[in-house]
Amino acid sequence: MSAEHRAAPPAAARIPRCAQGAWGYDVGQVDAFLGAVQEALDGAGPGSEGRPAAVLSTHVRSALFTAVRGGYRPEAVDEILDAAEDALAAAEREQVLRTRGPAAWQEHVDALTKVVRGRIERPRTQRFRRPSRSRGQGYSAAHVDVLCERLGARLAGSAPLEPAELRGAVLPPAHGERSYEEQQVDAFLDRAVQLLLALR
């Protein structure tokens, strides 16, 4: 495995902490999760076949940490988690190519592409569910649709779009018919990030 893929997230000692009275991520929880990430990266090389990974790239975006005063600064941890997801995704790709071959990897990419295209090829304002309550709050449908169209352009090869842009996308709130259900959009964005990483 290349040094790039085996590179660990920065050591916990280098993660800045919040001021004593400010809220941040629980230090113990973050350290434990990053330790599991490192274990997964260390164990992803040749000879690791058949051993379950401690953490997968798809687990990183769903990682949650308790808010505590004086904890790690959230923005610093989030940056490390983005790098961890990239490294794990690259390691997983190498492992599939090594153990199952290019055809299996392409099958995986094609399946992800089908899921993502199936959503973005729907008409504007109809790509996702509305909030369950008639005046419930969700993400602005207009902003989500623009993001979907940028993703479509990326898949068509006509415009760039990096995973970090989806991770950091700010989707303003909206209500009723002008909104999409947040949970469904978030799940879709997870898949879209996974696809963009797979296409690298």
GROMACS .gro file of C-alpha atoms in nm:
model
  200
    1MET     CA    1   0.000   0.000   0.000
    2SER     CA    2   0.127   0.348  -0.082
    3ALA     CA    3   0.245   0.585   0.187
    4GLU     CA    4  -0.037   0.819   0.090
    5HIS     CA    5  -0.302   0.561   0.170
    6ARG     CA    6  -0.138   0.452   0.492
    7ALA     CA    7  -0.093   0.806   0.619
    8ALA     CA    8  -0.262   0.844   0.954
    9PRO     CA    9  -0.476   1.135   1.060
   10PRO     CA   10  -0.270   1.381   1.265
   11ALA     CA   11  -0.186   1.267   1.616
   12ALA     CA   12  -0.443   1.359   1.878
   13ALA     CA   13  -0.184   1.574   2.056
   14ARG     CA   14  -0.190   1.809   1.757
   15ILE     CA   15  -0.566   1.868   1.756
   16PRO     CA   16  -0.635   2.210   1.908
   17ARG     CA   17  -0.878   2.235   2.196
   18CYS     CA   18  -1.151   2.486   2.259
   19ALA     CA   19  -1.116   2.744   2.532
   20GLN     CA   20  -1.207   2.595   2.870
   21GLY     CA   21  -1.562   2.728   2.868
   22ALA     CA   22  -1.635   2.662   2.498
   23TRP     CA   23  -1.799   2.350   2.361
   24GLY     CA   24  -1.604   2.099   2.157
   25TYR     CA   25  -1.588   1.727   2.078
   26ASP     CA   26  -1.523   1.478   2.357
   27VAL     CA   27  -1.148   1.409   2.355
   28GLY     CA   28  -1.170   1.044   2.455
   29GLN     CA   29  -1.431   0.964   2.191
   30VAL     CA   30  -1.237   1.136   1.915
   31ASP     CA   31  -0.910   0.968   2.016
   32ALA     CA   32  -1.078   0.627   2.019
   33PHE     CA   33  -1.234   0.678   1.677
   34LEU     CA   34  -0.911   0.803   1.521
   35GLY     CA   35  -0.732   0.507   1.675
   36ALA     CA   36  -0.980   0.275   1.503
   37VAL     CA   37  -0.922   0.460   1.176
   38GLN     CA   38  -0.548   0.411   1.211
   39GLU     CA   39  -0.600   0.042   1.286
   40ALA     CA   40  -0.808   0.006   0.971
   41LEU     CA   41  -0.543   0.181   0.760
   42ASP     CA   42  -0.262  -0.025   0.908
   43GLY     CA   43  -0.453  -0.346   0.843
   44ALA     CA   44  -0.558  -0.272   0.486
   45GLY     CA   45  -0.242  -0.387   0.312
   46PRO     CA   46  -0.162  -0.719   0.143
   47GLY     CA   47  -0.237  -1.015   0.366
   48SER     CA   48  -0.537  -0.847   0.529
   49GLU     CA   49  -0.793  -1.044   0.327
   50GLY     CA   50  -1.066  -1.195   0.539
   51ARG     CA   51  -1.007  -0.968   0.837
   52PRO     CA   52  -1.292  -0.724   0.897
   53ALA     CA   53  -1.186  -0.359   0.898
   54ALA     CA   54  -1.224  -0.171   1.225
   55VAL     CA   55  -1.373   0.128   1.042
   56LEU     CA   56  -1.493   0.176   0.684
   57SER     CA   57  -1.495   0.500   0.489
   58THR     CA   58  -1.874   0.499   0.503
   59HIS     CA   59  -1.861   0.507   0.885
   60VAL     CA   60  -1.667   0.832   0.899
   61ARG     CA   61  -1.944   1.069   0.795
   62SER     CA   62  -2.181   0.920   1.052
   63ALA     CA   63  -1.936   0.950   1.343
   64LEU     CA   64  -2.088   1.145   1.633
   65PHE     CA   65  -1.911   1.285   1.937
   66THR     CA   66  -2.052   1.421   2.260
   67ALA     CA   67  -2.019   1.798   2.310
   68VAL     CA   68  -1.809   1.884   2.614
   69ARG     CA   69  -1.654   2.205   2.742
   70GLY     CA   70  -1.287   2.239   2.653
   71GLY     CA   71  -1.298   1.953   2.402
   72TYR     CA   72  -1.135   1.933   2.062
   73ARG     CA   73  -1.228   2.209   1.821
   74PRO     CA   74  -1.501   2.068   1.593
   75GLU     CA   75  -1.367   2.229   1.275
   76ALA     CA   76  -1.023   2.076   1.335
   77VAL     CA   77  -1.167   1.730   1.397
   78ASP     CA   78  -1.396   1.756   1.094
   79GLU     CA   79  -1.097   1.836   0.873
   80ILE     CA   80  -0.915   1.528   1.003
   81LEU     CA   81  -1.224   1.313   0.945
   82ASP     CA   82  -1.246   1.430   0.584
   83ALA     CA   83  -0.884   1.320   0.531
   84ALA     CA   84  -0.957   0.992   0.708
   85GLU     CA   85  -1.253   0.921   0.481
   86ASP     CA   86  -1.038   0.990   0.174
   87ALA     CA   87  -0.761   0.759   0.299
   88LEU     CA   88  -0.998   0.477   0.391
   89ALA     CA   89  -1.181   0.499   0.058
   90ALA     CA   90  -0.849   0.475  -0.129
   91ALA     CA   91  -0.740   0.179   0.083
   92GLU     CA   92  -1.072   0.001   0.023
   93ARG     CA   93  -1.038   0.054  -0.350
   94GLU     CA   94  -0.688  -0.095  -0.350
   95GLN     CA   95  -0.805  -0.394  -0.151
   96VAL     CA   96  -1.093  -0.469  -0.390
   97LEU     CA   97  -0.863  -0.433  -0.692
   98ARG     CA   98  -0.606  -0.661  -0.529
   99THR     CA   99  -0.844  -0.931  -0.410
  100ARG     CA  100  -1.133  -0.924  -0.658
  101GLY     CA  101  -1.000  -0.744  -0.963
  102PRO     CA  102  -1.095  -0.440  -1.172
  103ALA     CA  103  -1.426  -0.586  -1.286
  104ALA     CA  104  -1.552  -0.610  -0.928
  105TRP     CA  105  -1.448  -0.252  -0.856
  106GLN     CA  106  -1.619  -0.128  -1.172
  107GLU     CA  107  -1.934  -0.314  -1.071
  108HIS     CA  108  -1.924  -0.130  -0.737
  109VAL     CA  109  -1.878   0.207  -0.910
  110ASP     CA  110  -2.157   0.133  -1.157
  111ALA     CA  111  -2.396   0.045  -0.875
  112LEU     CA  112  -2.319   0.372  -0.694
  113THR     CA  113  -2.355   0.568  -1.017
  114LYS     CA  114  -2.695   0.411  -1.083
  115VAL     CA  115  -2.821   0.512  -0.738
  116VAL     CA  116  -2.694   0.870  -0.769
  117ARG     CA  117  -2.809   0.920  -1.129
  118GLY     CA  118  -3.150   0.779  -1.046
  119ARG     CA  119  -3.199   1.068  -0.806
  120ILE     CA  120  -3.041   1.358  -0.995
  121GLU     CA  121  -3.216   1.273  -1.320
  122ARG     CA  122  -3.556   1.337  -1.163
  123PRO     CA  123  -3.725   1.671  -1.241
  124ARG     CA  124  -3.636   1.979  -1.038
  125THR     CA  125  -3.836   2.015  -0.716
  126GLN     CA  126  -3.920   1.640  -0.729
  127ARG     CA  127  -3.590   1.478  -0.642
  128PHE     CA  128  -3.659   1.411  -0.273
  129ARG     CA  129  -3.948   1.378  -0.030
  130ARG     CA  130  -4.106   1.676   0.142
  131PRO     CA  131  -4.096   1.696   0.522
  132SER     CA  132  -4.363   1.474   0.678
  133ARG     CA  133  -4.545   1.771   0.831
  134SER     CA  134  -4.705   2.006   0.580
  135ARG     CA  135  -4.519   2.310   0.714
  136GLY     CA  136  -4.220   2.119   0.844
  137GLN     CA  137  -3.870   2.251   0.792
  138GLY     CA  138  -3.626   2.090   0.552
  139TYR     CA  139  -3.348   2.189   0.315
  140SER     CA  140  -3.420   2.446   0.046
  141ALA     CA  141  -3.524   2.242  -0.259
  142ALA     CA  142  -3.379   2.506  -0.491
  143HIS     CA  143  -3.034   2.485  -0.332
  144VAL     CA  144  -3.038   2.104  -0.325
  145ASP     CA  145  -3.140   2.097  -0.692
  146VAL     CA  146  -2.848   2.322  -0.787
  147LEU     CA  147  -2.612   2.087  -0.604
  148CYS     CA  148  -2.765   1.788  -0.783
  149GLU     CA  149  -2.715   1.958  -1.118
  150ARG     CA  150  -2.350   2.028  -1.036
  151LEU     CA  151  -2.313   1.662  -0.948
  152GLY     CA  152  -2.476   1.566  -1.278
  153ALA     CA  153  -2.229   1.786  -1.465
  154ARG     CA  154  -1.942   1.619  -1.279
  155LEU     CA  155  -2.064   1.274  -1.377
  156ALA     CA  156  -2.099   1.390  -1.737
  157GLY     CA  157  -1.740   1.513  -1.728
  158SER     CA  158  -1.837   1.874  -1.804
  159ALA     CA  159  -1.753   2.037  -1.469
  160PRO     CA  160  -1.536   1.962  -1.164
  161LEU     CA  161  -1.678   1.878  -0.823
  162GLU     CA  162  -1.474   1.759  -0.527
  163PRO     CA  163  -1.604   1.549  -0.234
  164ALA     CA  164  -1.513   1.834   0.001
  165GLU     CA  165  -1.764   2.058  -0.174
  166LEU     CA  166  -2.044   1.815  -0.095
  167ARG     CA  167  -1.925   1.761   0.260
  168GLY     CA  168  -1.914   2.134   0.323
  169ALA     CA  169  -2.229   2.227   0.133
  170VAL     CA  170  -2.447   2.475   0.320
  171LEU     CA  171  -2.815   2.410   0.247
  172PRO     CA  172  -3.043   2.683   0.380
  173PRO     CA  173  -3.367   2.585   0.554
  174ALA     CA  174  -3.705   2.608   0.385
  175HIS     CA  175  -4.060   2.497   0.464
  176GLY     CA  176  -4.338   2.298   0.304
  177GLU     CA  177  -4.335   2.256  -0.074
  178ARG     CA  178  -4.015   2.458  -0.103
  179SER     CA  179  -3.817   2.207   0.101
  180TYR     CA  180  -3.680   1.854   0.089
  181GLU     CA  181  -3.662   1.617   0.384
  182GLU     CA  182  -3.321   1.658   0.547
  183GLN     CA  183  -3.262   1.292   0.632
  184GLN     CA  184  -3.317   1.176   0.274
  185VAL     CA  185  -3.092   1.448   0.131
  186ASP     CA  186  -2.819   1.370   0.384
  187ALA     CA  187  -2.829   1.000   0.293
  188PHE     CA  188  -2.803   1.090  -0.076
  189LEU     CA  189  -2.507   1.320  -0.016
  190ASP     CA  190  -2.331   1.037   0.169
  191ARG     CA  191  -2.372   0.819  -0.141
  192ALA     CA  192  -2.260   1.102  -0.369
  193VAL     CA  193  -1.941   1.156  -0.168
  194GLN     CA  194  -1.878   0.782  -0.176
  195LEU     CA  195  -1.916   0.786  -0.555
  196LEU     CA  196  -1.684   1.083  -0.608
  197LEU     CA  197  -1.420   0.912  -0.395
  198ALA     CA  198  -1.463   0.592  -0.594
  199LEU     CA  199  -1.417   0.780  -0.922
  200ARG     CA  200  -1.076   0.919  -0.823
   0.00000   0.00000   0.00000
